[in-house]
mmCIF file of C-alpha atoms and ligand atoms in Angstrom:
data_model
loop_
_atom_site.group_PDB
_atom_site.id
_atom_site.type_symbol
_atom_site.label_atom_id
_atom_site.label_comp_id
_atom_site.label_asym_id
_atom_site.label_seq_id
_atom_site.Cartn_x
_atom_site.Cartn_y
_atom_site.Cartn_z
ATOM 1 C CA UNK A 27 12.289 29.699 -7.179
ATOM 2 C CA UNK A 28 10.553 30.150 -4.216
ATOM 3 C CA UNK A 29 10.321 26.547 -2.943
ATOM 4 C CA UNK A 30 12.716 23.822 -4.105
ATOM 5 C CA UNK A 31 10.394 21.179 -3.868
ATOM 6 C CA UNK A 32 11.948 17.275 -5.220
ATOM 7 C CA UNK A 33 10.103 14.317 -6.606
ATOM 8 C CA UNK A 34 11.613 11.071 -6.392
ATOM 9 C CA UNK A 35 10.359 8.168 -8.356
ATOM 10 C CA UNK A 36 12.141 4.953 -8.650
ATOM 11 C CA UNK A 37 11.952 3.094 -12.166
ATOM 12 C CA UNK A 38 9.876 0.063 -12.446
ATOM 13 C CA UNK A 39 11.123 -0.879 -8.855
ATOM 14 C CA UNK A 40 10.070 -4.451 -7.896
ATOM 15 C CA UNK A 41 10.918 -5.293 -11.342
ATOM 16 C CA UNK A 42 14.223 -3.416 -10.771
ATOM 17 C CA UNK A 43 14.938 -4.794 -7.924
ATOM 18 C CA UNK A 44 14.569 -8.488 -9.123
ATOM 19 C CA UNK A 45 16.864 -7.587 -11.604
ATOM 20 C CA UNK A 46 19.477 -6.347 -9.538
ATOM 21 C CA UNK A 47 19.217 -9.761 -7.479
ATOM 22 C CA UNK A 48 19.625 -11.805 -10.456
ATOM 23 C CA UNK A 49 21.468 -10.733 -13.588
ATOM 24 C CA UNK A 50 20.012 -12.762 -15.359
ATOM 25 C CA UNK A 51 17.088 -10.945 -15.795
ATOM 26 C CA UNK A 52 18.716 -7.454 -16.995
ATOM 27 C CA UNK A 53 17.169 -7.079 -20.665
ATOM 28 C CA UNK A 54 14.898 -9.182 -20.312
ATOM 29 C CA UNK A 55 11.070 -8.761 -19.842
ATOM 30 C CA UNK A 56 9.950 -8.792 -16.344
ATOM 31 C CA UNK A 57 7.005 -8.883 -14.747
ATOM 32 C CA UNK A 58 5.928 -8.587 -11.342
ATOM 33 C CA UNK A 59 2.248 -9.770 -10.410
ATOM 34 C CA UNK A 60 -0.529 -12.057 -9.439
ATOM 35 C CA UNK A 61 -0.701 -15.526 -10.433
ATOM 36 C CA UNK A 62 -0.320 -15.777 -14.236
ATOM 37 C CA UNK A 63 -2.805 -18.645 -14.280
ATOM 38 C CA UNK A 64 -5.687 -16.998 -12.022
ATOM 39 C CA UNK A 65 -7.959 -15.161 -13.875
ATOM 40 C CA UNK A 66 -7.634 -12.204 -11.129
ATOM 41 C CA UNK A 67 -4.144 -11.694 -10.988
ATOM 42 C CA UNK A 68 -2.928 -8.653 -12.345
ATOM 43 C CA UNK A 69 0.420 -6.654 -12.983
ATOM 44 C CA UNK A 70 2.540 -5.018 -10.494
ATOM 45 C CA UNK A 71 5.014 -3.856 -12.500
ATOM 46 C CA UNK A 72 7.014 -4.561 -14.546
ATOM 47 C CA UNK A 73 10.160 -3.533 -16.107
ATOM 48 C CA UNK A 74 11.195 -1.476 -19.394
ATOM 49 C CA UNK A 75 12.140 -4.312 -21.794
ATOM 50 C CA UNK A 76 7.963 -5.636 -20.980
ATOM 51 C CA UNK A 77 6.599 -2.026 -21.236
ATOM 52 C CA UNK A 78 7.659 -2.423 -25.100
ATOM 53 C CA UNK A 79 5.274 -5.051 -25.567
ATOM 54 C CA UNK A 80 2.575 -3.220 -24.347
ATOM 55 C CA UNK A 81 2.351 -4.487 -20.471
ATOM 56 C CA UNK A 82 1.531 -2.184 -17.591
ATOM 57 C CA UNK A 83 0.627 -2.255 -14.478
ATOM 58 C CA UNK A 84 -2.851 -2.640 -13.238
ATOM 59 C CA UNK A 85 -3.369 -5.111 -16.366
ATOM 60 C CA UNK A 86 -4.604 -8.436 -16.109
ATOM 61 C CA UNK A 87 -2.027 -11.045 -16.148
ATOM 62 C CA UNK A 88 -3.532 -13.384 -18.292
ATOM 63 C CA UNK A 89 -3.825 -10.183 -20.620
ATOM 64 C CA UNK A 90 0.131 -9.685 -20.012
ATOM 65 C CA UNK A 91 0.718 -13.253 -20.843
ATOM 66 C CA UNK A 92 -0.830 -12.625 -24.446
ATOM 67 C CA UNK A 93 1.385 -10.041 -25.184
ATOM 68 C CA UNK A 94 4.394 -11.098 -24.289
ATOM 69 C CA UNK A 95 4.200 -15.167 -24.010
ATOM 70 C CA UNK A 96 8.498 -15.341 -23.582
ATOM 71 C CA UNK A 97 8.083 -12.699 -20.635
ATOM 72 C CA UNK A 98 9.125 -13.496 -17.288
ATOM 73 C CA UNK A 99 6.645 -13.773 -14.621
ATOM 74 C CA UNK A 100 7.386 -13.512 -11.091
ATOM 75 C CA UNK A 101 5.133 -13.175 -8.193
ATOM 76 C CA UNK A 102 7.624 -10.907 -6.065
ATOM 77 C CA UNK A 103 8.450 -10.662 -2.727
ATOM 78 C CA UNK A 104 7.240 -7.755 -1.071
ATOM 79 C CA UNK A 105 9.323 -8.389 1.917
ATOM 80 C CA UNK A 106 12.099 -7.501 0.392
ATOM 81 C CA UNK A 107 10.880 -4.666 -1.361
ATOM 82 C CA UNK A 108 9.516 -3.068 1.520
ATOM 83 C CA UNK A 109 13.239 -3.454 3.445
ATOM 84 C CA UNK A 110 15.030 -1.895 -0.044
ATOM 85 C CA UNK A 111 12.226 1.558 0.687
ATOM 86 C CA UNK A 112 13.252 2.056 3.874
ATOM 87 C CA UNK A 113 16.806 2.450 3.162
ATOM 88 C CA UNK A 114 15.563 3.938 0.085
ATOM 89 C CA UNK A 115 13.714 6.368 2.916
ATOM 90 C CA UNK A 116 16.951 6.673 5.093
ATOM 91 C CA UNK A 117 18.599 8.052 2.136
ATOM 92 C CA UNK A 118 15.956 11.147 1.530
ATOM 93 C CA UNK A 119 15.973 12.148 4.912
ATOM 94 C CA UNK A 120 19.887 12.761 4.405
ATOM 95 C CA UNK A 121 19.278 15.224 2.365
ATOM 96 C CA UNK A 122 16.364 17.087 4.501
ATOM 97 C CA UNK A 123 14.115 16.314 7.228
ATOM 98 C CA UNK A 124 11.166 17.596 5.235
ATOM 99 C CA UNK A 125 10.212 14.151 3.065
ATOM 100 C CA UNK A 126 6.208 13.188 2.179
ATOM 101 C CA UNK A 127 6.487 9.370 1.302
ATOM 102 C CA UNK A 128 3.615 9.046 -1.229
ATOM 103 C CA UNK A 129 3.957 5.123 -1.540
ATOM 104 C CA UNK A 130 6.540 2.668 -1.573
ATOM 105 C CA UNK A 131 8.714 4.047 -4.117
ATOM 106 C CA UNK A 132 8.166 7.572 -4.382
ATOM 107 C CA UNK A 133 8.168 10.770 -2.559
ATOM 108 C CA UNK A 134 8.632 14.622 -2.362
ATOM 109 C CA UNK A 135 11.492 16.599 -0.789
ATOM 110 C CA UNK A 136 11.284 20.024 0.248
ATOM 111 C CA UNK A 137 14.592 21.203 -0.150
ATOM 112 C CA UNK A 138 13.782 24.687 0.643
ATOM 113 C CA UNK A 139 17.179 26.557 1.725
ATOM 114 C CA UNK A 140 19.269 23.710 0.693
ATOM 115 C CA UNK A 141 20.151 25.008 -2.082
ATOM 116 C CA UNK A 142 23.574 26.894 -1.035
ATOM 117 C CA UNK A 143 25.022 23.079 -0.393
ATOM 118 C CA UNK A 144 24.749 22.696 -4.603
ATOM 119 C CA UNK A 145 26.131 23.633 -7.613
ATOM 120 C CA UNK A 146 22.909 24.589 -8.528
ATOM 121 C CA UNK A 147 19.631 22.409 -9.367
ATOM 122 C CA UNK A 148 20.888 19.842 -11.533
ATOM 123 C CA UNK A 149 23.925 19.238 -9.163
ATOM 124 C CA UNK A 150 20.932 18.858 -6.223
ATOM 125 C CA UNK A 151 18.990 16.299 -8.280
ATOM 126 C CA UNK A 152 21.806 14.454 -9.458
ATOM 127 C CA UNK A 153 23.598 13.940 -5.963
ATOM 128 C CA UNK A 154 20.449 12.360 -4.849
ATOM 129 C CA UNK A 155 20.281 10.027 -8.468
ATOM 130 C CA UNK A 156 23.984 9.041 -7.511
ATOM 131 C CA UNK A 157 23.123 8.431 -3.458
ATOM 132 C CA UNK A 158 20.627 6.374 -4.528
ATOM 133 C CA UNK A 159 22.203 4.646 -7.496
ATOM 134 C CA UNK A 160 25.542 3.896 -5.083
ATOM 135 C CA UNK A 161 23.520 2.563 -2.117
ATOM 136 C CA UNK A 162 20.765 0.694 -3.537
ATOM 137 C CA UNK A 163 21.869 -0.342 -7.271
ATOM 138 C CA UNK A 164 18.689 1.106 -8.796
ATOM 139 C CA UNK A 165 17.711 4.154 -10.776
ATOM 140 C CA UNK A 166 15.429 6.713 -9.756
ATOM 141 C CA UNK A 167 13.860 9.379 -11.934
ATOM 142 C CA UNK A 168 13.704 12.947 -10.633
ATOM 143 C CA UNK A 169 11.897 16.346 -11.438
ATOM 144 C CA UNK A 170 12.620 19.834 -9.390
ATOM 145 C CA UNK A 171 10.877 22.392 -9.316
ATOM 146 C CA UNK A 172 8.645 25.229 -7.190
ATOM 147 C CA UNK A 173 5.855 22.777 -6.442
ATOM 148 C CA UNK A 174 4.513 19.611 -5.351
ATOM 149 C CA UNK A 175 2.488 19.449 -8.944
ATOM 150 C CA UNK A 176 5.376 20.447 -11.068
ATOM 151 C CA UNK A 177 7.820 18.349 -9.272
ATOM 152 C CA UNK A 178 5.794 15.203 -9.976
ATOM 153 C CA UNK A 179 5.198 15.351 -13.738
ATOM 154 C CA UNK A 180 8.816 16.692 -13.811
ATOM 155 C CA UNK A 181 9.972 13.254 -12.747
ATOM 156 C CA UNK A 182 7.687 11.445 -15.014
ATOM 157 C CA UNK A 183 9.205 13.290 -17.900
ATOM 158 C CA UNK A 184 12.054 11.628 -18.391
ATOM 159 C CA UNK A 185 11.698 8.399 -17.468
ATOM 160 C CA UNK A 186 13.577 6.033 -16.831
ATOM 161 C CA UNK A 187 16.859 7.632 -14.981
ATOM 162 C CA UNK A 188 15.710 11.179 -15.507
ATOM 163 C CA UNK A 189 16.077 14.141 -14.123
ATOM 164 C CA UNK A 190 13.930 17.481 -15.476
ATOM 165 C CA UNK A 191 14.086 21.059 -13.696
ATOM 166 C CA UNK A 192 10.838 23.047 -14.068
ATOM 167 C CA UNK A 193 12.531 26.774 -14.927
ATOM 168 C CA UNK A 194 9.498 27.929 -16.316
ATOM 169 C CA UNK A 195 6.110 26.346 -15.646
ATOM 170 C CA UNK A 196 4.368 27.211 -18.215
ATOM 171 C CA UNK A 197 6.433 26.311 -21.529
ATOM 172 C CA UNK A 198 6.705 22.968 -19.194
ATOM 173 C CA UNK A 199 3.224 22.523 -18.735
ATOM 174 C CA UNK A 200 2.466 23.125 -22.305
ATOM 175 C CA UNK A 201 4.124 19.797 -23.131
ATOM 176 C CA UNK A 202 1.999 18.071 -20.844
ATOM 177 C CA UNK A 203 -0.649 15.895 -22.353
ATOM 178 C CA UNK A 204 -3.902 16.992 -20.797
ATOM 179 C CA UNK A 205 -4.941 13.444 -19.645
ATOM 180 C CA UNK A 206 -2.022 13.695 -17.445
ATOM 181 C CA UNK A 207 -2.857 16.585 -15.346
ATOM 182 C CA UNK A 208 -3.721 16.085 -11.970
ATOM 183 C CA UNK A 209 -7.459 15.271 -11.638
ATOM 184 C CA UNK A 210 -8.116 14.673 -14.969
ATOM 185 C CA UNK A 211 -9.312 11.260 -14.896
ATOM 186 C CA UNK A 212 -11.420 9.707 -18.118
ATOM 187 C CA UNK A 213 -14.578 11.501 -16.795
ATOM 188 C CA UNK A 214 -13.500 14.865 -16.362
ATOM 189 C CA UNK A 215 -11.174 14.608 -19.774
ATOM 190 C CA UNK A 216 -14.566 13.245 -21.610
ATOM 191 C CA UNK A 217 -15.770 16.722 -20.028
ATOM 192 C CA UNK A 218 -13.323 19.477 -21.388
ATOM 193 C CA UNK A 219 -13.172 17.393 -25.152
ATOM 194 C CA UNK A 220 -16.796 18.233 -25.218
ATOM 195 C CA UNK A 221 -15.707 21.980 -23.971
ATOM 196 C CA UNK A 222 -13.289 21.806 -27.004
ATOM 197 C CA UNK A 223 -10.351 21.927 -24.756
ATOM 198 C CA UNK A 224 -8.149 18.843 -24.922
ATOM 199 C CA UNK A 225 -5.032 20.627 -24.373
ATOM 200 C CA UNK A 226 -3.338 22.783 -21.265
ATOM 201 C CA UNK A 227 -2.885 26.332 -23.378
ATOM 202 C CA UNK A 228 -6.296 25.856 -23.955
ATOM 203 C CA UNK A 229 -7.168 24.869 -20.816
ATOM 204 C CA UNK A 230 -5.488 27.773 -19.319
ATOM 205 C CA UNK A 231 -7.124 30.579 -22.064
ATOM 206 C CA UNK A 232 -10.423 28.812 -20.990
ATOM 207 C CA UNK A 233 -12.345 31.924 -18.583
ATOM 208 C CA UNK A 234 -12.197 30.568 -15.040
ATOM 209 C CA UNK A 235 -16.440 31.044 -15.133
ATOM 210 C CA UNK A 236 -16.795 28.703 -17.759
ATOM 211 C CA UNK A 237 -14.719 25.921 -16.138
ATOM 212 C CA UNK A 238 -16.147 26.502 -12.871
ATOM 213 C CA UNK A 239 -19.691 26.056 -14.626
ATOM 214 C CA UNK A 240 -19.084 22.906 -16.289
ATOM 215 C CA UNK A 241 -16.928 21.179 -13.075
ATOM 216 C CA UNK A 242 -17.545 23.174 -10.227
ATOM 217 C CA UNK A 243 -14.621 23.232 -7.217
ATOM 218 C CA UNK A 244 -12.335 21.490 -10.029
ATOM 219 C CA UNK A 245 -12.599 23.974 -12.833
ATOM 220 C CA UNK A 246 -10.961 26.757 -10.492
ATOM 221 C CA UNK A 247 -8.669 24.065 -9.641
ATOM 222 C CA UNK A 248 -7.945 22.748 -13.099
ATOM 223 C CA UNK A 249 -7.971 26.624 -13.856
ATOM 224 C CA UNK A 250 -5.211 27.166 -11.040
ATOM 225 C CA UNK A 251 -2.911 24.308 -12.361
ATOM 226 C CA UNK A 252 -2.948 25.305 -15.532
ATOM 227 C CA UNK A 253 -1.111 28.459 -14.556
ATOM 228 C CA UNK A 254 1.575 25.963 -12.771
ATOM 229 C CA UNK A 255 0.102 27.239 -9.008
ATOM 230 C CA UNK A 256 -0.085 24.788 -6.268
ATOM 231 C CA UNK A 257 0.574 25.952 -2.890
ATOM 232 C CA UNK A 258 0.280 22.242 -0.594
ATOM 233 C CA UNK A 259 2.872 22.004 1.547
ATOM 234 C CA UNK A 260 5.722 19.128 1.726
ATOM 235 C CA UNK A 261 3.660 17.228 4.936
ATOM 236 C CA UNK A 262 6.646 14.753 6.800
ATOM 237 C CA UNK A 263 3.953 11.731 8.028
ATOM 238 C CA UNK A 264 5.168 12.560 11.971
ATOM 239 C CA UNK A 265 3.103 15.880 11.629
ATOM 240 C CA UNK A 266 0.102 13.879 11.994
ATOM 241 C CA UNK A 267 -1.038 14.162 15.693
ATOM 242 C CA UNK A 268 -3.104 11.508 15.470
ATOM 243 C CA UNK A 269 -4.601 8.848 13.565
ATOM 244 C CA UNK A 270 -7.815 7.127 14.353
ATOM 245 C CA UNK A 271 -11.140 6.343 12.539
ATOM 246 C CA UNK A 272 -14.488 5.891 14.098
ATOM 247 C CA UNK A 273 -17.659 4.128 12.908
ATOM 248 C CA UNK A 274 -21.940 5.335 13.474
ATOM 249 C CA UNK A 275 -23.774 2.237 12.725
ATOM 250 C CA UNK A 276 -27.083 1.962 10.787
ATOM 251 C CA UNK A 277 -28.272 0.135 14.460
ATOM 252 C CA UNK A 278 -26.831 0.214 17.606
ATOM 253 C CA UNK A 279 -24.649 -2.555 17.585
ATOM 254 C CA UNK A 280 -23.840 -5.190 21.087
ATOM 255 C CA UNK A 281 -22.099 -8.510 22.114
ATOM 256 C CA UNK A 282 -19.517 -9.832 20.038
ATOM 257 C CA UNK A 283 -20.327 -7.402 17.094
ATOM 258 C CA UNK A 284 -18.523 -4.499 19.388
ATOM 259 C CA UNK A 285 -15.630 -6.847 19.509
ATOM 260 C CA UNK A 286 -15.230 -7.265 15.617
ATOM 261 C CA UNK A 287 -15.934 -3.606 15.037
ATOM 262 C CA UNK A 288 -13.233 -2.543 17.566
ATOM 263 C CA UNK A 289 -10.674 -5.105 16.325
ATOM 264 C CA UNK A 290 -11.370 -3.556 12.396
ATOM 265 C CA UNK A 291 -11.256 -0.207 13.799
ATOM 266 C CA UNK A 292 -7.766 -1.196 15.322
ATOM 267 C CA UNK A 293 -6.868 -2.821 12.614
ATOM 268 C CA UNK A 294 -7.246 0.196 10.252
ATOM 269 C CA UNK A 295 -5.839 2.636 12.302
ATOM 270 C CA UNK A 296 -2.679 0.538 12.933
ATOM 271 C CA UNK A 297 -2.134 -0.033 9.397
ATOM 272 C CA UNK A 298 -2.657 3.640 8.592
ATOM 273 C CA UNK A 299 0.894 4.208 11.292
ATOM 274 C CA UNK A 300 2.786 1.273 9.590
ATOM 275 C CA UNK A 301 2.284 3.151 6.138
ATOM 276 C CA UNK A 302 3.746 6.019 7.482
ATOM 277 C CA UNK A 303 6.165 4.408 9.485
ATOM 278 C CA UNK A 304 5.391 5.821 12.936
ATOM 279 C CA UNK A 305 4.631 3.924 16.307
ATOM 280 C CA UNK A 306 1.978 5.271 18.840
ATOM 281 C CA UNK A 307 2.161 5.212 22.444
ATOM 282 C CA UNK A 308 -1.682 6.535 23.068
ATOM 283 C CA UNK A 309 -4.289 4.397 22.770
ATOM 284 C CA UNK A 310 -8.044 6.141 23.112
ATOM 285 C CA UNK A 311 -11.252 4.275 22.316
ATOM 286 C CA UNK A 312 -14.495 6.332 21.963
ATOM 287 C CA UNK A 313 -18.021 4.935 22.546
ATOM 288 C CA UNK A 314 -21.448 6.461 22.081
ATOM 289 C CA UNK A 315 -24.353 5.102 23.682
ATOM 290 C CA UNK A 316 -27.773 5.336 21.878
ATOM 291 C CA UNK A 317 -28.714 8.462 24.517
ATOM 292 C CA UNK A 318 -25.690 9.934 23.060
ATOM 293 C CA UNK A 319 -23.697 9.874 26.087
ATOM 294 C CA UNK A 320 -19.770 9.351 24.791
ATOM 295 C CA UNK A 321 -16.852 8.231 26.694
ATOM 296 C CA UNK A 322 -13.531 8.383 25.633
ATOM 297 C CA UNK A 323 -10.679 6.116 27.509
ATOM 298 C CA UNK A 324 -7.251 6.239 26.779
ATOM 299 C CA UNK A 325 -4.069 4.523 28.246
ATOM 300 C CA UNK A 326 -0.515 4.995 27.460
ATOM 301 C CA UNK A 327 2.158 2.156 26.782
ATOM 302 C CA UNK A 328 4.935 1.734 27.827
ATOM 303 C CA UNK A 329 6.669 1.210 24.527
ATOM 304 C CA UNK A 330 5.909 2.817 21.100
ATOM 305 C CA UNK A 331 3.997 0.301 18.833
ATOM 306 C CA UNK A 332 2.645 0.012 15.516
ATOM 307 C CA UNK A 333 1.914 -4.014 16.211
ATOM 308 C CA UNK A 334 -2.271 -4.491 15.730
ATOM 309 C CA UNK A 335 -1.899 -7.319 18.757
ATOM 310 C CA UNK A 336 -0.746 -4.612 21.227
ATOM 311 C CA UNK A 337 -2.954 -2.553 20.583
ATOM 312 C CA UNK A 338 -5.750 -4.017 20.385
ATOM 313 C CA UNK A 339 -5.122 -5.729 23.582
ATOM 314 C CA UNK A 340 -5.503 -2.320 25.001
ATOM 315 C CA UNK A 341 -8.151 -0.910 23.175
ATOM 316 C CA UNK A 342 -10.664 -4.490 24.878
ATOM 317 C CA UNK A 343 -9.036 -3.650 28.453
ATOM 318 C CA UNK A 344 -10.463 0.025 27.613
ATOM 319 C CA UNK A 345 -13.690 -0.965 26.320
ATOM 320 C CA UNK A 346 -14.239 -3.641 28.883
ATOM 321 C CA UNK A 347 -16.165 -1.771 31.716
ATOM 322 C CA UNK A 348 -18.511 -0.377 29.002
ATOM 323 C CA UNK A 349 -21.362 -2.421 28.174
ATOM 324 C CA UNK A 350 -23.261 -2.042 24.694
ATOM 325 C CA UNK A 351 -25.537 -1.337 23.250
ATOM 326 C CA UNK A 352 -23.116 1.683 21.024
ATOM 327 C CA UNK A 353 -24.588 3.537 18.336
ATOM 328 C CA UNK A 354 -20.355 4.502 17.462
ATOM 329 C CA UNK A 355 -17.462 3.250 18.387
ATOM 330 C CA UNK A 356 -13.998 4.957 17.570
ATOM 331 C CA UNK A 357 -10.115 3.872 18.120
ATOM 332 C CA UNK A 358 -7.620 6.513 17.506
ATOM 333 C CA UNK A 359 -3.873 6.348 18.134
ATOM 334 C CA UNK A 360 -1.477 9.726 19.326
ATOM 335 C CA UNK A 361 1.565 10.595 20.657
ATOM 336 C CA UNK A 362 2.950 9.413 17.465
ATOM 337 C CA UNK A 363 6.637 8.984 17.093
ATOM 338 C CA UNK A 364 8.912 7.951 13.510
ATOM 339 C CA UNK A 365 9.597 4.248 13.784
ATOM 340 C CA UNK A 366 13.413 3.941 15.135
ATOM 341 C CA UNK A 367 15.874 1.860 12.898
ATOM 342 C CA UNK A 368 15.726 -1.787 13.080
ATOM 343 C CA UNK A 369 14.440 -3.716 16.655
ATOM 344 C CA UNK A 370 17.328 -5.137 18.269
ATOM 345 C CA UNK A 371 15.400 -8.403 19.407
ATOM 346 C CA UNK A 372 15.362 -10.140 16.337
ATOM 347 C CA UNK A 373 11.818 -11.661 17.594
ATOM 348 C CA UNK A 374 9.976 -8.093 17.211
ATOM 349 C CA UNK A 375 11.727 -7.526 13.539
ATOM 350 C CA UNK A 376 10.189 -10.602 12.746
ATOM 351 C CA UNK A 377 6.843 -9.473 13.681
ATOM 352 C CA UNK A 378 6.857 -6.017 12.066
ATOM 353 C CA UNK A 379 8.304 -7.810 9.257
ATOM 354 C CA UNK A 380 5.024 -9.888 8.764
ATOM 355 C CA UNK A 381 3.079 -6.857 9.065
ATOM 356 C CA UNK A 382 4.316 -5.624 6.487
ATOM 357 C CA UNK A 383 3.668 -8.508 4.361
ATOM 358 C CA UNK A 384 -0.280 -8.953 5.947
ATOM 359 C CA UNK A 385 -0.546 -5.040 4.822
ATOM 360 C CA UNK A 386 1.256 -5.582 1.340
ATOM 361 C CA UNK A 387 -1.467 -8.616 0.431
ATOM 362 C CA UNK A 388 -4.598 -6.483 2.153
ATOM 363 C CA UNK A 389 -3.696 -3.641 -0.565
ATOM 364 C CA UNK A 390 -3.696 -6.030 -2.976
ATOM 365 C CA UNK A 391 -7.158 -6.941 -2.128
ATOM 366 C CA UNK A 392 -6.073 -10.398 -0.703
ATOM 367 C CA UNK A 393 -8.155 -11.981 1.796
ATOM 368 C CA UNK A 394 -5.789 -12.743 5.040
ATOM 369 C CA UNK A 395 -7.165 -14.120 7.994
ATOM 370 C CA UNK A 396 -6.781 -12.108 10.893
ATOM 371 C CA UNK A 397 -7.781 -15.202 13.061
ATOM 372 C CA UNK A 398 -3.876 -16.991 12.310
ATOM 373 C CA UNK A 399 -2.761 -13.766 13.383
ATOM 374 C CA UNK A 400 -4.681 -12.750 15.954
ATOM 375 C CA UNK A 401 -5.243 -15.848 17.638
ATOM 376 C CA UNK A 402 -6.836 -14.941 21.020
ATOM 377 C CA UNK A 403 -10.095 -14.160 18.630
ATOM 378 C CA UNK A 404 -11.524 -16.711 17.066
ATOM 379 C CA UNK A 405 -14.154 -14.065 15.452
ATOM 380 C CA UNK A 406 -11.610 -11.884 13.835
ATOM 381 C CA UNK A 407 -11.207 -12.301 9.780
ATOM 382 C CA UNK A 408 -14.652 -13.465 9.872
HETATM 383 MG MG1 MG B 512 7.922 4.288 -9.359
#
């Protein structure tokens, strides 16, 4: 192999992890979600013993509830989850520097020229199944192989507490259900059935032409996975220079409108670095007047933060001077550094504590008010 590239996936982790915490629980159905009796909530996850009775995540609760009434619901705490992936974190970047954290439980490893500190493969994947397993009392599931692609179904192979090596792509790929390749969602699947291909050894004898016909870009994709080739690169999140957003509006906007745009611009872009867990010390805001005249202000701090107050505390003292109207406004963040261990004022672990838990609930499509947070603005949240 060319690359040694690792995917790491823990199994059925908040349900896991609740299970760990209470003994209790091991065997026993557990589910991790919304409210069981809101008619919104939905599953998180949930763990092995509640996969047999048909739950998954992503399902409606009350659906959950139906089929498997004895189960036990839990609404989690994703406080404590979020503390167990960063030492889950800590542990990957013992084994290289080059990690891609794809979401809370899961990322790739390029272990590219590691490979003399092994037995061989399986040794490689099973040191980090044992690190993991010692320090954290959970199971991960693991798949090695040349690439990003092939790493990732490679984990999901085996699941739970596996470990696959991808030798030889193709016989691998050949016992991949179609529906599971990457980018074939329902749509694009409903597409190649109709083609007559609902396999990858068809896929792959399918002429490149014909798929790039029927799906465009995607067919020579689609065409290019089939044959196991995926060049992306293992990308560590402090690689990113920068991380901003900006926003044209439909009509120049003015007054306190600027305010609530810049605070949701702020917002986003901070929320971007906590997922990533990196800090900025560069703050620039960008503004475009209707004549098209821009100005772009920056200001450095004079710690690294990832806290949405700070910043945005900055980002008004930059705009301030500039009066509306703007047809686009912009906040970016650079000079972007890895979030050091643990604060030692207990007061700022508090606070990037509960932005952790205002970010968990936003991805879960809960409606927070920024205004408790943020409470120099009565506007914000609105
Ligand atoms: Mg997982």
């Amino acid at each position: 192999m060319n690359r040694i590239i690792v995917h790491v996936d823990m199994d059925a982790f908040f349900a896991a992890i609740e299970i760990r915490d209470n003994p209790e629980l091991r065997g026993k159905p557990v589910i991790i979600g919304g409210d069981p009796n809101s008619p919104r909530g939905v599953v998180s996850t949930c763990s092995y013993e509640a996969r047999k009775f048909g739950v998954h995540s992503a399902q409606p609760i009350a659906q959950a509830k139906r089929l498997c009434p004895h189960g036990i619901f839990l609404r989690g705490n994703m406080e404590k989850y979020a503390a167990v992936s960063r030492e889950l974190m800590q542990i990957f970047d013992e084994f290289t520097p080059l990690v891609e954290p794809l979401s809370i439980d899961e990322a790739f490893l390029d272990m590219t020229g590691c490979e003399h500190f092994y037995k061989g493969l399986f040794d490689m994947g099973s040191q980090i199944k044992g690190r993991i397993k010692e320090r954290l009392d959970l199971t991960a599931s693991v798949g090695i192989a040349h690439n990003k692609f092939l790493a990732k179904l490679a984990s999901d192979k085996e699941k739970p507490d596996g470990l696959t090596i991808v030798d030889d792509p193709i016989t691998f790929l050949d016992t991949i259900p179609l529906r599971k390749m990457w980018g074939v969602g329902p749509s694009t699947y409903k597409k190649l059935e109709s083609m007559g291909i609902t396999d990858v050894p068809t896929l792959r004898n399918t002429p490149v032409d014909t798929l790039v016909r029927a799906l465009g870009k995607q067919g020579f994709q689609l065409h290019k996975l089939s044959l196991g080739i995926d060049n992306r690169q293992v990308e560590p999140p402090h690689e990113a220079k920068s991380i901003g957003n900006e926003e044209t509006f439909p009509e120049d906007i003015s007054g306190s409108q600027v305010h609530k745009e810049l605070l949701y611009l702020t917002d986003k872009a901070a929320r971007r670095l906590r997922r990533q867990n990196l800090k900025c010390r560069t703050v620039t805001v960008k503004m475009r007047l209707p004549d098209f005249t821009t100005f772009e202000k920056s200001s450095t701090l004079p710690e690294p933060t990832a806290d949405t107050d700070i910043i945005f505390q900055e980002v008004k003292k930059l705009a301030k001077p500039y009066k509306g109207p703007f047809r686009l406004l912009g906040v970016s963040l650079s000079n972007l550094a890895a979030e050091t261990s643990l604060s030692l004022f207990e007061e700022e672990q508090n606070k990037s504590k509960l932005w952790e838990v205002i970010d968990s609930l936003k991805d879960k499509g809960l409606d927070i008010k920024k205004a408790a947070i943020l409470e120099d603005d009565p506007e914000a949240g609105k």
